[in-house]
Short mmCIF file of C-alpha atoms and ligand atoms in Angstrom, two decimals:
data_model
loop_
_atom_site.label_atom_id
_atom_site.label_comp_id
_atom_site.label_asym_id
_atom_site.label_seq_id
_atom_site.Cartn_x
_atom_site.Cartn_y
_atom_site.Cartn_z
CA MET A 1 -5.36 22.01 11.16
CA ASP A 2 -1.74 23.27 10.71
CA SER A 3 -1.74 26.60 8.86
CA PHE A 4 1.33 28.28 7.46
CA GLU A 5 2.45 30.74 4.83
CA LEU A 6 4.16 29.30 1.80
CA SER A 7 7.91 29.81 1.73
CA SER A 8 7.97 28.99 5.43
CA THR A 9 7.18 25.27 5.23
CA PRO A 10 9.21 23.88 8.10
CA VAL A 11 11.34 20.85 9.00
CA THR A 12 12.31 17.88 6.86
CA PRO A 13 10.03 14.98 7.86
CA LYS A 14 11.85 11.76 8.77
CA VAL A 15 11.46 8.69 6.58
CA GLY A 16 11.90 5.23 8.18
CA ALA A 17 15.02 3.32 7.06
CA LEU A 18 14.57 0.44 4.64
CA ASP A 19 14.66 -2.94 6.36
CA MET A 20 13.88 -6.43 5.05
CA ASP A 21 10.26 -6.26 6.25
CA ARG A 22 9.64 -3.07 4.33
CA LEU A 23 11.52 -4.26 1.26
CA SER A 24 9.54 -7.51 1.08
CA PHE A 25 6.29 -5.61 1.61
CA ILE A 26 7.14 -3.37 -1.33
CA LEU A 27 8.14 -6.42 -3.40
CA PHE A 28 4.72 -8.00 -2.89
CA GLY A 29 2.70 -4.78 -2.50
CA HIS A 30 0.61 -5.61 -5.57
CA ALA A 31 -0.40 -8.93 -3.97
CA ALA A 32 -1.33 -7.23 -0.68
CA PHE A 33 -3.64 -4.94 -2.62
CA GLN A 34 -5.21 -7.91 -4.42
CA TYR A 35 -6.09 -9.49 -1.06
CA LEU A 36 -7.69 -6.23 0.04
CA ASN A 37 -9.65 -5.97 -3.18
CA ALA A 38 -10.77 -9.62 -3.00
CA ALA A 39 -11.86 -9.24 0.64
CA CYS A 40 -13.96 -6.22 -0.47
CA GLU A 41 -15.37 -7.59 -3.73
CA LEU A 42 -16.18 -11.05 -2.37
CA GLY A 43 -17.85 -9.52 0.69
CA LEU A 44 -15.61 -11.27 3.25
CA LEU A 45 -15.21 -8.27 5.53
CA GLU A 46 -18.92 -7.35 5.51
CA LEU A 47 -19.88 -10.97 6.11
CA LEU A 48 -17.64 -11.20 9.18
CA MET A 49 -18.75 -7.78 10.42
CA ASN A 50 -22.41 -8.77 10.20
CA ARG A 51 -22.28 -12.46 11.09
CA GLY A 52 -18.82 -13.25 12.46
CA PRO A 53 -16.87 -14.80 13.99
CA LEU A 54 -17.20 -17.68 11.51
CA THR A 55 -15.18 -20.79 10.65
CA SER A 56 -13.60 -21.20 7.22
CA GLU A 57 -16.26 -23.77 6.33
CA GLU A 58 -19.07 -21.32 7.23
CA ILE A 59 -17.32 -18.58 5.24
CA ARG A 60 -16.87 -20.94 2.28
CA LYS A 61 -20.59 -21.70 2.17
CA GLU A 62 -21.58 -18.02 2.46
CA LEU A 63 -19.16 -16.81 -0.21
CA LEU A 64 -19.82 -19.77 -2.52
CA LEU A 65 -16.10 -20.52 -2.89
CA GLU A 66 -14.14 -23.77 -3.26
CA GLU A 67 -12.22 -24.87 -0.16
CA ARG A 68 -8.83 -24.03 -1.69
CA SER A 69 -10.02 -20.55 -2.66
CA VAL A 70 -11.28 -19.72 0.81
CA GLU A 71 -8.06 -21.03 2.41
CA ILE A 72 -6.00 -18.71 0.16
CA LEU A 73 -8.26 -15.75 0.86
CA LEU A 74 -8.20 -16.28 4.63
CA LEU A 75 -4.44 -16.93 4.69
CA GLY A 76 -3.81 -13.58 3.03
CA SER A 77 -6.47 -11.51 4.76
CA THR A 78 -5.35 -12.82 8.15
CA ALA A 79 -1.60 -12.46 7.47
CA LEU A 80 -2.27 -8.86 6.41
CA GLY A 81 -4.41 -8.17 9.48
CA LEU A 82 -7.62 -7.49 7.56
CA THR A 83 -9.17 -10.43 9.42
CA VAL A 84 -8.33 -11.85 12.84
CA LYS A 85 -8.29 -15.59 13.62
CA GLU A 86 -9.09 -16.80 17.13
CA GLY A 87 -9.25 -20.57 17.51
CA ARG A 88 -10.99 -21.76 14.33
CA ARG A 89 -13.02 -18.60 13.81
CA TYR A 90 -12.38 -15.45 11.83
CA SER A 91 -13.58 -11.90 12.40
CA THR A 92 -12.99 -8.53 10.73
CA ALA A 93 -10.10 -6.41 12.08
CA PRO A 94 -11.21 -3.98 14.83
CA LEU A 95 -9.93 -0.98 12.81
CA ILE A 96 -12.19 -1.85 9.87
CA ILE A 97 -15.15 -2.32 12.22
CA SER A 98 -14.61 1.12 13.73
CA LEU A 99 -14.06 2.75 10.29
CA SER A 100 -17.30 1.13 9.22
CA LYS A 101 -19.17 2.53 12.24
CA GLU A 102 -18.00 6.05 11.48
CA GLY A 103 -18.88 5.72 7.76
CA ALA A 104 -15.29 5.87 6.49
CA TRP A 105 -14.98 2.22 5.44
CA ARG A 106 -17.46 2.67 2.57
CA LYS A 107 -15.28 5.52 1.26
CA ILE A 108 -12.18 3.37 1.50
CA LYS A 109 -14.00 0.58 -0.36
CA ASP A 110 -14.88 3.07 -3.12
CA THR A 111 -11.17 3.90 -3.30
CA VAL A 112 -10.30 0.18 -3.52
CA ALA A 113 -12.70 -0.22 -6.47
CA PHE A 114 -11.16 2.78 -8.24
CA GLU A 115 -7.63 1.43 -7.69
CA GLN A 116 -8.63 -2.02 -8.95
CA HIS A 117 -10.68 -1.08 -12.01
CA ILE A 118 -9.17 2.21 -13.22
CA VAL A 119 -5.67 2.58 -11.77
CA TYR A 120 -4.20 -0.90 -11.41
CA GLU A 121 -3.54 -1.99 -15.00
CA GLY A 122 -2.31 1.38 -16.21
CA GLN A 123 0.30 1.53 -13.44
CA ALA A 124 2.08 -1.38 -15.12
CA ASP A 125 3.07 1.26 -17.71
CA PHE A 126 4.75 3.46 -15.09
CA VAL A 127 8.27 2.90 -16.45
CA ASP A 128 7.18 3.79 -19.97
CA SER A 129 5.35 6.81 -18.60
CA LEU A 130 8.53 8.01 -16.88
CA ARG A 131 10.75 7.23 -19.88
CA HIS A 132 8.57 9.14 -22.30
CA SER A 133 7.09 11.62 -19.83
CA THR A 134 3.58 10.73 -20.88
CA ASN A 135 0.57 8.85 -19.52
CA ALA A 136 1.36 5.55 -21.27
CA GLY A 137 -1.06 3.61 -19.03
CA LEU A 138 -4.12 5.35 -20.48
CA ARG A 139 -3.91 2.83 -23.35
CA ARG A 140 -5.54 0.33 -20.93
CA ILE A 141 -8.78 2.35 -21.12
CA PRO A 142 -9.94 2.21 -24.75
CA GLY A 143 -10.66 5.50 -26.51
CA ASP A 144 -9.08 8.24 -28.60
CA HIS A 145 -9.05 11.23 -26.29
CA PRO A 146 -5.69 12.00 -24.63
CA ASP A 147 -7.23 12.17 -21.14
CA LEU A 148 -9.05 9.70 -18.93
CA TYR A 149 -12.07 11.92 -18.19
CA HIS A 150 -13.25 12.18 -21.78
CA ARG A 151 -12.67 8.43 -22.30
CA LEU A 152 -14.83 7.58 -19.26
CA SER A 153 -17.91 8.73 -21.18
CA GLN A 154 -17.54 5.62 -23.36
CA HIS A 155 -17.33 3.30 -20.33
CA PRO A 156 -20.42 3.81 -18.12
CA HIS A 157 -19.35 1.21 -15.52
CA LEU A 158 -15.89 2.76 -15.09
CA LYS A 159 -17.42 6.21 -15.06
CA SER A 160 -19.70 5.31 -12.18
CA ILE A 161 -16.78 3.73 -10.24
CA PHE A 162 -14.76 6.89 -10.88
CA TYR A 163 -17.38 9.37 -9.63
CA GLN A 164 -18.28 7.19 -6.65
CA TYR A 165 -14.60 7.16 -5.70
CA MET A 166 -14.14 10.91 -6.37
CA ARG A 167 -17.10 11.67 -4.12
CA SER A 168 -15.67 9.48 -1.35
CA TRP A 169 -12.12 10.81 -1.72
CA SER A 170 -13.43 14.38 -1.47
CA GLU A 171 -15.66 13.52 1.49
CA LEU A 172 -12.71 12.06 3.40
CA ALA A 173 -11.33 15.61 3.69
CA ASN A 174 -13.82 18.25 2.54
CA ASP A 175 -15.30 19.02 5.95
CA HIS A 176 -11.92 20.74 6.53
CA LEU A 177 -12.39 22.68 3.28
CA VAL A 178 -15.82 23.80 4.46
CA ALA A 179 -14.43 24.82 7.87
CA GLU A 180 -11.36 26.58 6.45
CA LEU A 181 -12.98 28.70 3.71
CA ASP A 182 -14.51 31.96 4.84
CA LEU A 183 -17.29 32.54 2.29
CA ALA A 184 -19.48 34.55 4.65
CA ASN A 185 -19.47 37.59 2.33
CA ALA A 186 -19.21 35.67 -0.94
CA THR A 187 -22.04 35.44 -3.43
CA ARG A 188 -20.52 33.77 -6.49
CA MET A 189 -18.21 30.80 -6.74
CA LEU A 190 -16.80 28.92 -9.73
CA ASP A 191 -15.88 25.24 -9.25
CA CYS A 192 -13.56 24.19 -12.10
CA GLY A 193 -13.92 20.53 -13.01
CA GLY A 194 -16.34 20.09 -10.12
CA GLY A 195 -17.04 16.39 -10.79
CA ASP A 196 -20.34 15.25 -9.29
CA ALA A 197 -20.62 18.52 -7.31
CA VAL A 198 -19.53 16.90 -4.05
CA ASN A 199 -17.55 19.96 -2.91
CA ALA A 200 -19.93 22.56 -4.37
CA ILE A 201 -22.84 20.97 -2.50
CA ALA A 202 -20.94 20.86 0.81
CA LEU A 203 -19.89 24.51 0.45
CA ALA A 204 -23.33 25.71 -0.71
CA ARG A 205 -25.04 23.99 2.23
CA HIS A 206 -22.68 25.67 4.69
CA ASN A 207 -22.82 29.10 3.00
CA PRO A 208 -26.45 29.89 2.14
CA GLY A 209 -25.43 33.17 0.47
CA ILE A 210 -23.41 31.65 -2.38
CA GLU A 211 -24.37 30.52 -5.84
CA VAL A 212 -22.01 28.15 -7.62
CA THR A 213 -21.27 27.49 -11.27
CA ILE A 214 -19.60 24.16 -11.98
CA LEU A 215 -17.53 23.98 -15.14
CA GLU A 216 -17.43 20.33 -16.22
CA ILE A 217 -16.83 18.47 -19.49
CA PRO A 218 -20.04 17.78 -21.47
CA GLY A 219 -19.60 13.99 -21.02
CA SER A 220 -19.86 14.34 -17.23
CA ALA A 221 -22.19 17.34 -16.91
CA ALA A 222 -25.33 15.16 -16.79
CA VAL A 223 -23.97 13.29 -13.73
CA THR A 224 -23.28 16.65 -12.08
CA GLU A 225 -26.78 17.96 -12.82
CA THR A 226 -28.46 14.81 -11.49
CA VAL A 227 -26.59 14.93 -8.19
CA ILE A 228 -27.33 18.65 -7.74
CA ALA A 229 -31.05 18.05 -8.39
CA GLU A 230 -31.09 15.16 -5.91
CA ALA A 231 -29.52 17.47 -3.33
CA GLY A 232 -32.32 20.00 -3.96
CA LEU A 233 -29.81 22.71 -4.89
CA ALA A 234 -30.61 23.27 -8.57
CA GLU A 235 -31.55 26.89 -7.89
CA ARG A 236 -28.15 27.70 -6.40
CA ILE A 237 -25.74 25.41 -8.25
CA SER A 238 -25.64 25.39 -12.04
CA VAL A 239 -23.50 23.46 -14.49
CA GLN A 240 -21.69 25.00 -17.44
CA PRO A 241 -20.70 22.16 -19.78
CA GLY A 242 -17.40 23.00 -21.42
CA ASP A 243 -13.63 22.87 -21.40
CA MET A 244 -11.78 24.83 -18.76
CA PHE A 245 -8.77 25.30 -21.04
CA THR A 246 -10.57 26.67 -24.07
CA ASP A 247 -13.86 28.12 -22.77
CA GLN A 248 -14.24 31.42 -20.96
CA PHE A 249 -14.75 31.31 -17.22
CA PRO A 250 -17.91 33.06 -16.02
CA PRO A 251 -16.83 36.48 -14.61
CA GLU A 252 -17.16 38.32 -11.28
CA ASN A 253 -16.57 35.49 -8.85
CA ASP A 254 -15.65 35.86 -5.19
CA CYS A 255 -14.01 32.45 -5.22
CA VAL A 256 -12.65 30.01 -7.81
CA LEU A 257 -12.14 26.44 -6.61
CA PHE A 258 -9.81 23.83 -8.12
CA ALA A 259 -10.53 20.62 -6.19
CA HIS A 260 -8.41 17.58 -7.11
CA GLN A 261 -7.74 19.34 -10.38
CA LEU A 262 -4.24 20.77 -10.60
CA VAL A 263 -2.68 17.35 -9.84
CA ILE A 264 -3.76 16.30 -13.34
CA TRP A 265 -1.93 18.89 -15.42
CA THR A 266 1.59 20.26 -15.94
CA PRO A 267 2.73 23.32 -13.96
CA GLU A 268 2.50 25.36 -17.20
CA GLU A 269 -1.11 24.28 -17.74
CA ASN A 270 -1.86 25.01 -14.08
CA THR A 271 -0.43 28.51 -14.40
CA ALA A 272 -2.64 29.09 -17.45
CA LEU A 273 -5.70 27.91 -15.51
CA LEU A 274 -4.80 30.06 -12.51
CA ARG A 275 -4.41 33.10 -14.80
CA LYS A 276 -7.92 32.47 -16.09
CA ALA A 277 -9.12 32.19 -12.50
CA TYR A 278 -7.41 35.50 -11.69
CA GLU A 279 -9.27 37.19 -14.55
CA ALA A 280 -12.57 35.65 -13.43
CA LEU A 281 -12.27 36.92 -9.85
CA LYS A 282 -13.43 40.23 -8.42
CA PRO A 283 -10.64 42.26 -6.79
CA GLY A 284 -10.17 40.77 -3.31
CA GLY A 285 -11.50 37.41 -4.49
CA LYS A 286 -9.79 34.14 -3.67
CA VAL A 287 -8.60 31.12 -5.59
CA VAL A 288 -8.63 27.84 -3.65
CA ILE A 289 -6.62 24.70 -4.36
CA PHE A 290 -7.91 21.64 -2.49
CA SER A 291 -5.93 18.52 -3.27
CA SER A 292 -3.38 15.97 -2.19
CA ILE A 293 -0.06 17.80 -1.80
CA SER A 294 3.45 16.46 -1.25
CA ASN A 295 6.00 18.06 1.06
CA ASP A 296 8.72 20.43 -0.07
CA ALA A 297 11.38 18.12 1.39
CA GLY A 298 10.60 15.70 -1.46
CA ASN A 299 10.19 12.64 0.77
CA GLY A 300 6.48 12.23 1.38
CA PRO A 301 3.87 11.89 2.64
CA LEU A 302 4.03 8.27 1.46
CA ILE A 303 0.44 8.27 0.14
CA ALA A 304 1.21 11.37 -1.96
CA ALA A 305 4.23 9.60 -3.43
CA LEU A 306 2.30 6.40 -4.13
CA ASP A 307 -0.63 8.27 -5.68
CA SER A 308 1.76 10.04 -8.05
CA VAL A 309 2.25 6.76 -9.95
CA TYR A 310 -1.37 7.04 -11.11
CA PHE A 311 -0.98 10.70 -12.08
CA ALA A 312 2.19 9.88 -14.02
CA ALA A 313 0.72 6.88 -15.83
CA VAL A 314 -3.00 7.32 -16.40
CA PRO A 315 -5.18 10.44 -16.42
CA ALA A 316 -3.33 12.98 -18.59
CA GLU A 317 0.04 13.68 -20.09
CA GLY A 318 1.47 15.69 -17.21
CA GLY A 319 0.63 15.63 -13.53
CA MET A 320 1.70 14.48 -10.08
CA ILE A 321 0.97 15.17 -6.46
CA TYR A 322 2.91 18.44 -6.52
CA PRO A 323 4.61 19.99 -3.49
CA TRP A 324 3.40 23.25 -1.95
CA SER A 325 6.25 25.20 -3.57
CA VAL A 326 5.12 24.32 -7.12
CA TYR A 327 1.69 25.79 -6.41
CA GLU A 328 3.29 28.87 -4.86
CA LYS A 329 5.26 29.47 -8.07
CA CYS A 330 2.21 28.95 -10.32
CA LEU A 331 0.11 31.25 -8.12
CA ARG A 332 2.69 34.04 -8.08
CA GLU A 333 3.19 33.79 -11.85
CA SER A 334 -0.58 34.15 -12.24
CA GLY A 335 -0.67 37.38 -10.22
CA PHE A 336 -1.92 36.09 -6.85
CA SER A 337 -0.62 37.20 -3.46
CA SER A 338 -1.31 36.47 0.23
CA ILE A 339 -0.83 32.75 -0.26
CA GLN A 340 -1.97 30.70 2.74
CA CYS A 341 -1.71 26.96 3.30
CA ALA A 342 -3.45 24.52 5.59
CA ASP A 343 -2.35 20.94 6.05
CA VAL A 344 -5.45 18.78 6.51
CA PRO A 345 -5.11 16.27 9.37
CA GLY A 346 -5.77 12.58 8.72
CA TRP A 347 -4.31 9.76 6.65
CA THR A 348 -5.00 11.30 3.23
CA PRO A 349 -2.35 13.86 2.20
CA HIS A 350 -4.85 16.69 1.61
CA GLY A 351 -3.97 20.34 1.79
CA ILE A 352 -5.77 23.62 1.14
CA ILE A 353 -4.10 26.64 -0.46
CA THR A 354 -5.85 29.98 -0.77
CA ALA A 355 -4.50 33.04 -2.58
CA THR A 356 -5.93 36.47 -3.19
CA LYS A 357 -6.41 38.74 -6.18
CA SER A 358 -5.23 42.03 -4.76
CA CYS A 359 -7.67 44.96 -4.58
CA GLU A 360 -4.81 47.19 -5.80
CA PRO A 361 -4.59 47.47 -9.59
CA PRO A 362 -1.53 45.56 -10.92
CA ARG A 363 1.52 47.83 -11.20
CA SER A 364 2.40 48.86 -14.73
CA PRO A 365 5.88 47.84 -15.94
CA SER A 366 7.05 51.50 -15.72
CA ALA A 367 6.33 51.52 -12.00
CA PHE A 368 9.06 48.95 -11.31
C1 SAM B 401 -10.15 14.40 -10.39
S1 SAM B 401 -11.76 14.87 -10.84
C2 SAM B 401 -12.18 16.00 -9.53
C3 SAM B 401 -13.65 16.18 -9.35
C4 SAM B 401 -14.06 17.12 -8.20
N1 SAM B 401 -13.46 18.43 -8.33
C5 SAM B 401 -13.72 16.52 -6.87
O1 SAM B 401 -12.83 17.03 -6.19
O2 SAM B 401 -14.35 15.54 -6.48
C6 SAM B 401 -11.44 15.97 -12.19
C7 SAM B 401 -12.69 16.50 -12.84
O3 SAM B 401 -12.31 17.49 -13.80
C8 SAM B 401 -13.08 17.30 -14.98
N2 SAM B 401 -12.31 17.81 -16.13
C9 SAM B 401 -11.22 17.24 -16.69
N3 SAM B 401 -10.81 17.96 -17.74
C10 SAM B 401 -11.64 19.02 -17.85
C11 SAM B 401 -11.72 20.13 -18.75
N4 SAM B 401 -10.82 20.28 -19.72
N5 SAM B 401 -12.71 21.02 -18.57
C12 SAM B 401 -13.63 20.87 -17.57
N6 SAM B 401 -13.59 19.84 -16.68
C13 SAM B 401 -12.61 18.92 -16.81
C14 SAM B 401 -13.27 15.80 -15.05
O4 SAM B 401 -14.36 15.45 -15.90
C15 SAM B 401 -13.48 15.43 -13.59
O5 SAM B 401 -14.83 15.46 -13.21
#
């Protein structure tokens, strides 16, 4: 993992020049995604992994599709490289087979379902969202609350897709979080907006000395509690149902975690949350930001840029995949020092930022 101090983020990464191939791929990017989603939802890729190679007629019978439908599906999946055609028979792409063997394909499929059922429609309101600097696409998910998370409580199917995806998205990178965080001497951790406890459970298993409180909205707290109980960790991980903006944080923590959290809110809201974290930490304690992060050059990574469309259009009024420097500013304004960053390797644009509440008392204004 590449580690560095903020303010020293190096080199401007290169971005490939636009050519006709790339332009046409962007033009029909929505269609490419629909082929991927169809191949997942209709079970094409699993079928070929388990029983392939198969002819189009054999596939048609297994998937219960009309001939025209299977020809369209196979044309697209093969042109995109999701399936491979040799002679008259189709098989699943070798990359997907190897991702499946290592357990990553299921997580990618969970991400596909999230993109299809929660993200896709709302992104059509991206222009409006930019024009009015608000999450115009949330209107596609019925409800009154101004954020997605509270609305999900009224849509059990979407809620389960969301938490399945969130678990998978965290799991694609959180072994690095577990390896990076030194919690050997920690006893108390607060996980703000901890979702279904995916990160709290991973950290608690690795650090038997810590107890974790998860602050989560009341509409999701029952999911969190169920998953903790299933993991057998109810004695060490508890849930505090509430609102991280308006409720007090439990005090005297060694660590406060914001996992996939500060991408949702404006920098001003993030600074307010980080100030609350500062107050809730013991001197010497650490705040941790674990999230997708964009580069300070403002040109990538590509997945961070693409994922920002969702954060602009759907979950809450302000948010994006922020660059490292935005977090540095919020952290310094909240009183933190010793800011350290780690770029997580892999195809997701995850990063980990830790910052410390100094053991020295803050200097009074007269000391300046
Ligand atoms: C993007 S998910 C991240 C979940 C988890 N931290 C993870 O990394 O998998 C954001 C979580 O924050 C919770 N949340 C949103 N607004 C909140 C609030 N005001 N107070 C407490 N939790 C909140 C949501 O319910 C959701 O579970």
